Short mmCIF file of C-alpha atoms and ligand atoms in Angstrom, two decimals:
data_model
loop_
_atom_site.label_atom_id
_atom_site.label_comp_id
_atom_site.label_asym_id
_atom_site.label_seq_id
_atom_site.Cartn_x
_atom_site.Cartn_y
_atom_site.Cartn_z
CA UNK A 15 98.41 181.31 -27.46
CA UNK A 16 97.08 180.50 -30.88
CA UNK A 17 96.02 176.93 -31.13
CA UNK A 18 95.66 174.53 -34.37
CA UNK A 19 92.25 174.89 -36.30
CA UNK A 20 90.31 172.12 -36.36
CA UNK A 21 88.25 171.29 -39.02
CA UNK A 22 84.40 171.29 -38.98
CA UNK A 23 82.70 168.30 -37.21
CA UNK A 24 79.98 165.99 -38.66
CA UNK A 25 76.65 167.49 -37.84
CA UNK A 26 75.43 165.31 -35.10
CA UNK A 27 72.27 163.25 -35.33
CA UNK A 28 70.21 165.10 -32.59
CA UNK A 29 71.06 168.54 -31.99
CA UNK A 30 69.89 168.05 -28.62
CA UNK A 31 72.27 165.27 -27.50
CA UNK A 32 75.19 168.09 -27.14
CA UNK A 33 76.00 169.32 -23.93
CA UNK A 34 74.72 172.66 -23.30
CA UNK A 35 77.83 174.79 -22.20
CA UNK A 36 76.81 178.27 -23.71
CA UNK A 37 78.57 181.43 -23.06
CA UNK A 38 76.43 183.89 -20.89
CA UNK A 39 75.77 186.56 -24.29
CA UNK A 40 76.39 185.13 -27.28
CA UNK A 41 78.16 187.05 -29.85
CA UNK A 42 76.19 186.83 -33.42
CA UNK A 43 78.65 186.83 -37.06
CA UNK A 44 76.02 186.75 -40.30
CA UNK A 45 77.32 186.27 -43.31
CA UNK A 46 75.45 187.76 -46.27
CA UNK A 47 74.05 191.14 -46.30
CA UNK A 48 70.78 191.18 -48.47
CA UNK A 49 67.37 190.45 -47.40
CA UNK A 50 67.91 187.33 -45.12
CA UNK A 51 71.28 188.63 -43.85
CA UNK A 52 70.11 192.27 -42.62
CA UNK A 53 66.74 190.91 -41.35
CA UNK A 54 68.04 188.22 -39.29
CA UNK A 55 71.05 191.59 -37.93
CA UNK A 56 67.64 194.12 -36.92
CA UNK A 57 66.11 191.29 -35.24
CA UNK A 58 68.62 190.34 -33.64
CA UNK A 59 70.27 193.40 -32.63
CA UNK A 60 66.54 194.33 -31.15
CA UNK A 61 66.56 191.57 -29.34
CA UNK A 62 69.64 192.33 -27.53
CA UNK A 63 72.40 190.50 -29.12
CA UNK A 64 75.95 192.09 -30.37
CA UNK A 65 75.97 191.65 -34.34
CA UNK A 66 78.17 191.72 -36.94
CA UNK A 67 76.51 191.57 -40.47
CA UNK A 68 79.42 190.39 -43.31
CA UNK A 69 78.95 191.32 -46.81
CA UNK A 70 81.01 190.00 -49.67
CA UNK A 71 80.16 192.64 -52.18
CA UNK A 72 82.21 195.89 -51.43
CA UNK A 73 78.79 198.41 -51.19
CA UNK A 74 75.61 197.98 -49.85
CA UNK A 75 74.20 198.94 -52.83
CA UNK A 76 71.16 197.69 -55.05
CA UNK A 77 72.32 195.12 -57.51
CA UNK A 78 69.14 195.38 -59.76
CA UNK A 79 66.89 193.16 -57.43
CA UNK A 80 63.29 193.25 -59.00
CA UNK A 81 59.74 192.39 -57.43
CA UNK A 82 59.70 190.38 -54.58
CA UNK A 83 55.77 189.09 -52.64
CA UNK A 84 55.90 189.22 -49.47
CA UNK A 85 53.09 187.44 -47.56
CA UNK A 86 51.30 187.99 -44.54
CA UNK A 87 54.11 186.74 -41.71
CA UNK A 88 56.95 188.34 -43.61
CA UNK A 89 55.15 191.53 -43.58
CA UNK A 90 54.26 191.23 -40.04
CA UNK A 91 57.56 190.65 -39.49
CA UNK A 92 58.98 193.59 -41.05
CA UNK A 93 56.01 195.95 -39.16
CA UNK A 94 57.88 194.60 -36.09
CA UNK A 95 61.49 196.41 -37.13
CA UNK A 96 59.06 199.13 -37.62
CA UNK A 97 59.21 199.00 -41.83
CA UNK A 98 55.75 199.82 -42.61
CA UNK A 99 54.51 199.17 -45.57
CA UNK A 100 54.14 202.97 -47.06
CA UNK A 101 57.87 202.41 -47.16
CA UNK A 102 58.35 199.08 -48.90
CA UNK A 103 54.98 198.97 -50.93
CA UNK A 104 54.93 201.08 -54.26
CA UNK A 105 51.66 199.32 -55.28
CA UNK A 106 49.06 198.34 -53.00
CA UNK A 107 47.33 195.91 -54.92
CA UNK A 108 46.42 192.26 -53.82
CA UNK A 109 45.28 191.30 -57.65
CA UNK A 110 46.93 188.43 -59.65
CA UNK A 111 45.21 188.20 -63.18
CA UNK A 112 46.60 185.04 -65.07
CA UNK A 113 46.24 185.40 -68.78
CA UNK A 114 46.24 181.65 -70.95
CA UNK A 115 47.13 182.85 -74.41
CA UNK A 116 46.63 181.43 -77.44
CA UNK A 117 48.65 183.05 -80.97
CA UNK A 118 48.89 185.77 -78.43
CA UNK A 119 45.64 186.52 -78.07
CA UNK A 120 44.04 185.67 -74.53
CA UNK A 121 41.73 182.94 -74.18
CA UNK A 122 41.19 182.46 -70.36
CA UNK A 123 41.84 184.91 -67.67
CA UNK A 124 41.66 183.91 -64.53
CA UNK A 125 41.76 186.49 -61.22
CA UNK A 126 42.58 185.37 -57.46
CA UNK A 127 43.99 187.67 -54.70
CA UNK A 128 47.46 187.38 -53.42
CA UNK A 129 47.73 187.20 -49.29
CA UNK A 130 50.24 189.67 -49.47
CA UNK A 131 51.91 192.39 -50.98
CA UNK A 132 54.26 193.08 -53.82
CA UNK A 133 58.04 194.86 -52.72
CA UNK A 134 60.85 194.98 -54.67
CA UNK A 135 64.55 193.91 -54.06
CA UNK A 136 65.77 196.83 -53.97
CA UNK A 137 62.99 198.85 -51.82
CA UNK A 138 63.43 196.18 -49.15
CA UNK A 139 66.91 196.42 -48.90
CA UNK A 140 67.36 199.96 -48.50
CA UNK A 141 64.42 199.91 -45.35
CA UNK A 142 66.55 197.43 -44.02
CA UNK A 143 70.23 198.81 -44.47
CA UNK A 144 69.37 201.90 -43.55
CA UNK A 145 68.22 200.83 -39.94
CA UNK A 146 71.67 199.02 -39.26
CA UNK A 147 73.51 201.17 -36.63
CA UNK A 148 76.65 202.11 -37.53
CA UNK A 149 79.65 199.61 -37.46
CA UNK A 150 77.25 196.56 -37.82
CA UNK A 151 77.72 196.35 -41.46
CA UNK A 152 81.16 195.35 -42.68
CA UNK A 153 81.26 194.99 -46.57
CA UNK A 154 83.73 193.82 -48.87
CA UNK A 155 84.07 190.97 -46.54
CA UNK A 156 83.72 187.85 -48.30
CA UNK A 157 83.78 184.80 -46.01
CA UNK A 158 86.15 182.02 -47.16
CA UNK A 159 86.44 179.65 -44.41
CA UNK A 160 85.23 178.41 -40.94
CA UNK A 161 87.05 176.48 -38.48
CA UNK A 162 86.91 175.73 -34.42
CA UNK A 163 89.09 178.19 -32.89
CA UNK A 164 89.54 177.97 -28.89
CA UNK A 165 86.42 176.05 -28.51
CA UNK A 166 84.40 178.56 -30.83
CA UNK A 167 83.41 179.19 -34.33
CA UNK A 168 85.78 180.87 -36.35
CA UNK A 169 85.60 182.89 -39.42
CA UNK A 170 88.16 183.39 -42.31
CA UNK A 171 87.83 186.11 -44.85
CA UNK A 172 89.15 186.36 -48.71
CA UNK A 173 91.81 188.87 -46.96
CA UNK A 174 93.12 187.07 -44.36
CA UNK A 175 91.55 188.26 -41.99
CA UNK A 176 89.20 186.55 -39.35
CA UNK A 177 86.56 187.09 -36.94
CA UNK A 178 85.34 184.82 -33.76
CA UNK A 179 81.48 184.29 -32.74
CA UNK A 180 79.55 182.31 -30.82
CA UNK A 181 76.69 181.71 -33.36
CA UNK A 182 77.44 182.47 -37.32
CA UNK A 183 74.27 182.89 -39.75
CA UNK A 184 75.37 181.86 -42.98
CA UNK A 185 72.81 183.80 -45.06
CA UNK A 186 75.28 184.10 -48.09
CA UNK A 187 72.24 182.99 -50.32
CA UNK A 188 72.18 180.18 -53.80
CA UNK A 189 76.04 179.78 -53.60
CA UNK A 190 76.49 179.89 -50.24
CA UNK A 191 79.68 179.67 -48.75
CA UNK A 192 78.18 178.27 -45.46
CA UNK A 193 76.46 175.13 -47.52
CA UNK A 194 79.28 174.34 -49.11
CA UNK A 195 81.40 174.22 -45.96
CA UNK A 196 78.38 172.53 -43.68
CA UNK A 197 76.37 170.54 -45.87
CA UNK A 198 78.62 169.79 -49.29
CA UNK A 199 76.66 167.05 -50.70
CA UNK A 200 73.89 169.52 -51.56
CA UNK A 201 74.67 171.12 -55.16
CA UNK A 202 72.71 173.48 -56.98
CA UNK A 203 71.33 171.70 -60.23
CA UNK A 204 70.33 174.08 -63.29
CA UNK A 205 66.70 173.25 -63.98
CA UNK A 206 67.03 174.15 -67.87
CA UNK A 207 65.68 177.70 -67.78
CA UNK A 208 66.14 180.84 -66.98
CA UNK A 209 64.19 183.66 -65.45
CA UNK A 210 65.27 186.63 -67.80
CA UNK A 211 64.20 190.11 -65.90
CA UNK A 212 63.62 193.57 -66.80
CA UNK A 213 63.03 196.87 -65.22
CA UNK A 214 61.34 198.96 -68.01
CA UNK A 215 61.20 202.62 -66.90
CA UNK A 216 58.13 204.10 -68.03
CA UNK A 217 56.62 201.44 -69.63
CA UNK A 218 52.70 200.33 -69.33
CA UNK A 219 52.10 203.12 -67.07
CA UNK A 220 48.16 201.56 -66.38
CA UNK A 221 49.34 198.51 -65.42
CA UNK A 222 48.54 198.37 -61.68
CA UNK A 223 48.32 194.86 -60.59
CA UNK A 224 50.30 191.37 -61.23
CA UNK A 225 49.67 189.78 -64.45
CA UNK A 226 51.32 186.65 -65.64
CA UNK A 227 50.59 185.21 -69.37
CA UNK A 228 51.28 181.61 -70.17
CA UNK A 229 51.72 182.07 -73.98
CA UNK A 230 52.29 177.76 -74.38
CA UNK A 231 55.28 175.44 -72.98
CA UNK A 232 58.43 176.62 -72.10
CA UNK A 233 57.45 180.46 -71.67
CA UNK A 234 55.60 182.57 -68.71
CA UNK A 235 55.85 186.42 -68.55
CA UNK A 236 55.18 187.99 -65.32
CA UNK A 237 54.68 191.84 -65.23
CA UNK A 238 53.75 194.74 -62.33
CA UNK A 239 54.25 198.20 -61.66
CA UNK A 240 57.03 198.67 -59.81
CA UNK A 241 58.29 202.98 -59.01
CA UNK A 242 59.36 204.56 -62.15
CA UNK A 243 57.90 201.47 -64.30
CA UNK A 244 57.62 197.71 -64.61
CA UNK A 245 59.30 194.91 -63.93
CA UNK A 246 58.60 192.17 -66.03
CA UNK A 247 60.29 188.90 -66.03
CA UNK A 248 60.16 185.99 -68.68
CA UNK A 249 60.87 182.52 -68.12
CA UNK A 250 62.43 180.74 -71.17
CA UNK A 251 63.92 177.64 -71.49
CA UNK A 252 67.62 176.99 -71.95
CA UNK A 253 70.34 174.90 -72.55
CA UNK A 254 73.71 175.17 -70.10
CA UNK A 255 75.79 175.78 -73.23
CA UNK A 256 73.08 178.50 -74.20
CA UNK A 257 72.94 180.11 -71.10
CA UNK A 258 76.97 179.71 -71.14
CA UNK A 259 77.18 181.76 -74.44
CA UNK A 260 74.36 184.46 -73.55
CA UNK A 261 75.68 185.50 -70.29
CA UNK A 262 79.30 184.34 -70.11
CA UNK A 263 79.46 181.36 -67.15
CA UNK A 264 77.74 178.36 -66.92
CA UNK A 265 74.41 178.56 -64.54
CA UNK A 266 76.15 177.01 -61.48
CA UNK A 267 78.77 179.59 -61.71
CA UNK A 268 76.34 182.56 -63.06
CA UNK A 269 73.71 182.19 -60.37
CA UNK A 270 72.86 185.67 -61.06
CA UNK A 271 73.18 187.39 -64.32
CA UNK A 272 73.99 191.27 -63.33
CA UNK A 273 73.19 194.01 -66.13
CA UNK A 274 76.69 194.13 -67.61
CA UNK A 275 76.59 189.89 -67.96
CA UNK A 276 73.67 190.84 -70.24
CA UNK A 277 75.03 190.04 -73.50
CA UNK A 278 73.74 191.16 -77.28
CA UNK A 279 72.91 187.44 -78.05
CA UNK A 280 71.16 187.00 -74.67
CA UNK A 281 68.97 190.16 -75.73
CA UNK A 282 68.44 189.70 -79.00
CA UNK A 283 66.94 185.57 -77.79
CA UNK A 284 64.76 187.64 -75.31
CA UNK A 285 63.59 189.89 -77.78
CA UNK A 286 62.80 187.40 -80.48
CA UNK A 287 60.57 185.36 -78.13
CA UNK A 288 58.98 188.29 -76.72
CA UNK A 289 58.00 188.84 -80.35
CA UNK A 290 56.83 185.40 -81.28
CA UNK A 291 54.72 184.70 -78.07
CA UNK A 292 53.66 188.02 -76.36
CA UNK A 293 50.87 190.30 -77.12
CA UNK A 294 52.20 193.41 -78.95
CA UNK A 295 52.26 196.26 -76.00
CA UNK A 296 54.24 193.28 -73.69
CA UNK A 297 56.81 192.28 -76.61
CA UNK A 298 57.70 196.32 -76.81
CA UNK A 299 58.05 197.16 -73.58
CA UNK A 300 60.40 193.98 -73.75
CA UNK A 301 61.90 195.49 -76.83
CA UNK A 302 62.41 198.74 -75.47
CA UNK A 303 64.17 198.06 -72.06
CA UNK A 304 67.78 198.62 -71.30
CA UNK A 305 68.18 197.28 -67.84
CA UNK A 306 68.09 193.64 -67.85
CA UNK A 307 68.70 191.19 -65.95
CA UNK A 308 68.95 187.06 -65.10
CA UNK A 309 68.53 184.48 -62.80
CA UNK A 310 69.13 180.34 -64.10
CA UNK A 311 66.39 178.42 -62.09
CA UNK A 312 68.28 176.04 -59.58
CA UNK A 313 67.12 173.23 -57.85
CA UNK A 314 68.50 171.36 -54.79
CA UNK A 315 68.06 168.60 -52.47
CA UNK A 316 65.70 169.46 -49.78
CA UNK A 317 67.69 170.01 -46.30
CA UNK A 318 67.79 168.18 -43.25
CA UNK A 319 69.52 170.62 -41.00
CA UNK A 320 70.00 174.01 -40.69
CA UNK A 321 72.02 173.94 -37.33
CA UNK A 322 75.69 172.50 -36.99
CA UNK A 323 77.68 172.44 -33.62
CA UNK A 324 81.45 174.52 -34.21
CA UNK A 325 83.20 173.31 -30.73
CA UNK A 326 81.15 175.26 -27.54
CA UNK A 327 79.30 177.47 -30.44
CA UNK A 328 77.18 177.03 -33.63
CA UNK A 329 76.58 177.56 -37.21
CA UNK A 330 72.98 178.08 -38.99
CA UNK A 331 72.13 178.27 -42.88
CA UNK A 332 69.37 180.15 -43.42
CA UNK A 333 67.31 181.72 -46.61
CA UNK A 334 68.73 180.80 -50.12
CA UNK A 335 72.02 179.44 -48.08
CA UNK A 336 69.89 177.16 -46.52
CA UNK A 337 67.46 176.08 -50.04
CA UNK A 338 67.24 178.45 -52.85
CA UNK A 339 63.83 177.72 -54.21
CA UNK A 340 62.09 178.14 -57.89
CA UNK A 341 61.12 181.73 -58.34
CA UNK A 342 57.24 180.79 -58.79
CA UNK A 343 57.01 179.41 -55.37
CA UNK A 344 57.30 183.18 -54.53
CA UNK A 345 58.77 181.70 -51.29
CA UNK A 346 62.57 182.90 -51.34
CA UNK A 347 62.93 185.95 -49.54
CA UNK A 348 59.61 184.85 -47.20
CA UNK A 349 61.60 181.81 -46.49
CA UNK A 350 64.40 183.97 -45.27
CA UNK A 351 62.50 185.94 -42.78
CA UNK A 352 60.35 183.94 -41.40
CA UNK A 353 63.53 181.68 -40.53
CA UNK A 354 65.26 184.79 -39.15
CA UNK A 355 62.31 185.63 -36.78
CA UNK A 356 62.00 181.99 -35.69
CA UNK A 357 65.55 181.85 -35.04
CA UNK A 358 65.35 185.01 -32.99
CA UNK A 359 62.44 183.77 -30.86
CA UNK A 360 64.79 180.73 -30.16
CA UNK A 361 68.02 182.22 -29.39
CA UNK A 362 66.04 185.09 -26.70
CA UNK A 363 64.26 182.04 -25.05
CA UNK A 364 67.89 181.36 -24.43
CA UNK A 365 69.42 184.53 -23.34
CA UNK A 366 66.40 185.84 -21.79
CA UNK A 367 64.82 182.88 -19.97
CA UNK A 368 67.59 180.34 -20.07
CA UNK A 369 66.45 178.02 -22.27
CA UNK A 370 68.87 174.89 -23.03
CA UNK A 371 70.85 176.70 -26.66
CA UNK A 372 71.37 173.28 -28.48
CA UNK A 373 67.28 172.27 -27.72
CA UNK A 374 66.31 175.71 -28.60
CA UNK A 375 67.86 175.86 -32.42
CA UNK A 376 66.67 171.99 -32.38
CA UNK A 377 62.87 173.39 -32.42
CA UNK A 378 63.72 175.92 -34.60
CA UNK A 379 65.35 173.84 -37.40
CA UNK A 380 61.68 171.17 -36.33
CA UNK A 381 59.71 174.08 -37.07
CA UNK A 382 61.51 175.31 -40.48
CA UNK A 383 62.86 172.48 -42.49
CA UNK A 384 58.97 171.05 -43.12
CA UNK A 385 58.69 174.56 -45.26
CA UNK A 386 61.92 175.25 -46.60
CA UNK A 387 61.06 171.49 -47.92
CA UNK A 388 57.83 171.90 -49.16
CA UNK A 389 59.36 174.98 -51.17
CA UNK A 390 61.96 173.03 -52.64
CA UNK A 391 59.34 170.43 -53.85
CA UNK A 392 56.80 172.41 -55.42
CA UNK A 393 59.39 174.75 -57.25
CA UNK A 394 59.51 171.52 -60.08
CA UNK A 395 55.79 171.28 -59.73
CA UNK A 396 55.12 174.91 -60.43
CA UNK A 397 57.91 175.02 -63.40
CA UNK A 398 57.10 171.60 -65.20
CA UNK A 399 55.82 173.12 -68.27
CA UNK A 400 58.89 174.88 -68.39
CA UNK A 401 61.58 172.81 -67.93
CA UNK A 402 62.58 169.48 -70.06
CA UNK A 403 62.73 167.86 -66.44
CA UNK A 404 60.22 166.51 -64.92
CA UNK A 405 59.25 166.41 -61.49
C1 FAD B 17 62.72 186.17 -60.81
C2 FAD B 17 62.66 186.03 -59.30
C3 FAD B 17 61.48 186.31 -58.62
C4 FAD B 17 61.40 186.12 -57.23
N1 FAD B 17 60.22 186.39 -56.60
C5 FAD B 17 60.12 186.18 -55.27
C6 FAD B 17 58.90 186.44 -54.58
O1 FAD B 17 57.90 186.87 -55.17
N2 FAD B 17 58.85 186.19 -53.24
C7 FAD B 17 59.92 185.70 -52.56
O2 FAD B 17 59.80 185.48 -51.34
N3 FAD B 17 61.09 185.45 -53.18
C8 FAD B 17 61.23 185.67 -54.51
N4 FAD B 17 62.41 185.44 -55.14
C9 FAD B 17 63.54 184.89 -54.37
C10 FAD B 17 64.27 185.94 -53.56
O3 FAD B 17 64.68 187.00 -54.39
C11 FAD B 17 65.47 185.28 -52.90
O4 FAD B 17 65.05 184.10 -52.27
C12 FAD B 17 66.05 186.19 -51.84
O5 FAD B 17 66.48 187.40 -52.42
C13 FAD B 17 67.22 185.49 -51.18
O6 FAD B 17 67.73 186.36 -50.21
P1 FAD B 17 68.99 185.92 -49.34
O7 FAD B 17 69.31 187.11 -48.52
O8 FAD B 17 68.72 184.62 -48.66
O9 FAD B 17 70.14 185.63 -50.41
P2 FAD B 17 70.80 186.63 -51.46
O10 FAD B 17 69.86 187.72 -51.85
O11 FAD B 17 71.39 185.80 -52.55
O12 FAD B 17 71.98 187.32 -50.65
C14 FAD B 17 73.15 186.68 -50.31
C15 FAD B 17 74.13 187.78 -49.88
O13 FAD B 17 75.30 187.14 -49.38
C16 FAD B 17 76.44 187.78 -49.93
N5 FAD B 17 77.50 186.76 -49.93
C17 FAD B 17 77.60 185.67 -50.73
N6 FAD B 17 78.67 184.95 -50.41
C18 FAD B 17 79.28 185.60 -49.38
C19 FAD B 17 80.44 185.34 -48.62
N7 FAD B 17 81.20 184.26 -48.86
N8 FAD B 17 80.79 186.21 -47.62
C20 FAD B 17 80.01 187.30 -47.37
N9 FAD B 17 78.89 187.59 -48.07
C21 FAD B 17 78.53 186.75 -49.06
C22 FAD B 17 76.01 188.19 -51.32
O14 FAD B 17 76.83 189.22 -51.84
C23 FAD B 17 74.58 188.66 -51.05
O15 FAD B 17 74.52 190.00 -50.65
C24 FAD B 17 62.53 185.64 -56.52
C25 FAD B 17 63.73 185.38 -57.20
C26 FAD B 17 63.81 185.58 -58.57
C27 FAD B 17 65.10 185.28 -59.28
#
């Protein structure tokens, strides 16, 4: 018989105070189907547990996601699921040449090496979506609720319908679904800029490694060769009611600002500063792109959890669910996987060797939250000359 659904329970002190009480395989529901999301499915699913990876978005398919660094334990990571990097890695290159300009002329370059290795979103995704066996990936399933259902978490979906598990990942990324249901005094707060991206096929066809150029306060244009061009992305400061009138929603709403949200104004702002602050081949290929893109920098309190008990079963946040970080910490997506792995280790100590579940995802979340904090903090550190906040 169907029983009442209970709403969620305050998140307990110590994770490690709950009784144990876990069912003998645990049944796996994650919610969000981009990096984090289909990461945390292929470990899992190697590891032996029955998964169901939810997306929202009603295809699979590449939503313009530009270059993403991945460092040395995300990359190790990914080896693992047997993505090598011939796969995922257009351009070998370890460089990072940062360019201080002055009237848009360099006076200071500066070159360091990069422990890692330059992807894009879209690359990444594909290596991983394509690995899913069949069945595992549901899309247009956008998850709306979750309640206690016969002792166990229990998922509701914008169509009514719903889904039990024994453990749900809530890797639905900035405006998570999962945060606001878990932890809902955390709100994304715009930072007062906005990374505007584009992907300019053919473009600066000798540029092989990362360059960034600070042209002066309140700009920073990253560029690298990504297959069939560049991708190039320029922070610029921004008002909310600019941002508002450039790309149609407000930046808590907008979170990310798809090719057709790229309006004429929002170009011709781009285009104009390009001009004004970039040396003349950058400010073309600027010029010259179609396929644009933008992200509002967010900010957020750091967490303190990323495990909640749901009766006998659990809920985790995890990647940009969990703390979507500035874009300069380069830490996002690394964030993501490195959590996934971590919580996979945890969760097979349990299955495999019996390990108490509620002590196990206490470790993990021990282990985590110190870097999905330091993340959080540095993002204002990193971005200070180009925000009007301060750190
Ligand atoms: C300009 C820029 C540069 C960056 N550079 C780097 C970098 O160099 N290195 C790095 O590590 N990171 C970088 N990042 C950050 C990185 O892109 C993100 O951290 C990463 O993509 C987050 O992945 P995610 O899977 O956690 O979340 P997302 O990619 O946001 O995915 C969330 C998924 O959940 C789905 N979803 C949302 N709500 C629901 C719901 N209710 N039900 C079901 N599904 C749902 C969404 O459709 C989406 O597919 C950069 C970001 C930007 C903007």
């Amino acid at each position: 018989m169907t029983q009442p659904h209970t709403p969620l329970a305050s998140p307990p002190r110590d994770l490690s105070a709950r009784a144990a009480g876990t069912p003998p395989r645990l049944r796996v529901a994650v919610v969000g189907g981009s990096v984090t999301g289909a990461t945390t499915a292929l470990l899992l699913l190697h590891a032996g547990f029955p998964v169901t990876l939810y997306e929202a978005a009603p295809a699979a398919a590449p939503r313009g996601g530009g270059l993403i660094g991945l460092e040395h334990p995300a990359l190790d990571v990914l080896d693992r699921l047997g993505i090598s990097q011939d796969e995922i890695v257009a351009h070998p290159s370890e460089t990072v040449l940062e360019v201080t300009l002055r009237y848009r002329q360099p006076i200071h370059i500066a070159r360091h090496l990069y422990p890692g290795r330059n992807t894009t979103w879209s690359l990444l995704h594909y290596a991983l979506i394509r690995r899913l066996p069949a069945g595992v990936l549901q899309t247009g399933r956008r998850v709306t609720g979750l309640t206690e259902h016969d002792g166990r978490p229990h998922l509701e979906f914008a169509d009514h319908s719903h889904a039990v598990a024994d453990l749900v990942v809530f890797a639905d990324g900035r405006t998570s679904t999962g945060r606001r249901l878990l932890d809902p005094g955390r709100r994304l707060r715009y930072a007062g800029y906005v990374a505007h991206r584009g992907h300019a096929a053919g473009a600066l066809s000798h540029v092989r490694d990362f360059l960034r150029l600070e042209p002066g306060p309140g700009c920073q244009y990253n560029v690298a060769p990504v297959p069939g061009g560049l991708d190039w992305t320029l922070y610029l400061t921004c008002s909310a009611d600019d941002y508002t009138r450039c790309f149609g929603a407000p930046p808590q709403r907008r979170t990310f600002a798809l090719p057709h949200h790229v309006s004429d104004t929002a170009r011709a702002v781009v285009d104009t500063r390009a001009a004004l602050v970039l040396p003349l081949p950058h400010a073309e290929t600027v010029h010259t792109t179609t396929m644009r893109m933008a992200a509002p920098v967010m900010d957020i309190d750091p967490p303190t959890h990323m495990a909640w008990p749901v009766g006998r079963g659990w809920a985790v946040l995890i990647g940009d669910a969990l703390a979507p970080v500035r874009p300069h910490t380069g830490r996002g997506a690394n964030n993501g996987i490195e959590q996934a792995a971590a919580l996979t280790t945890a969760l097979t100590q349990h299955q495999r060797w019996g390990a108490d579940l509620p002590t196990a995802l206490d470790g993990w979340q021990r282990r985590q939250i110190p870097g999905a904090i330091a993340a959080v903090r540095q993002g204002p550190h990193l971005g200070a000359h180009l925000s009007n906040h301060q750190p």
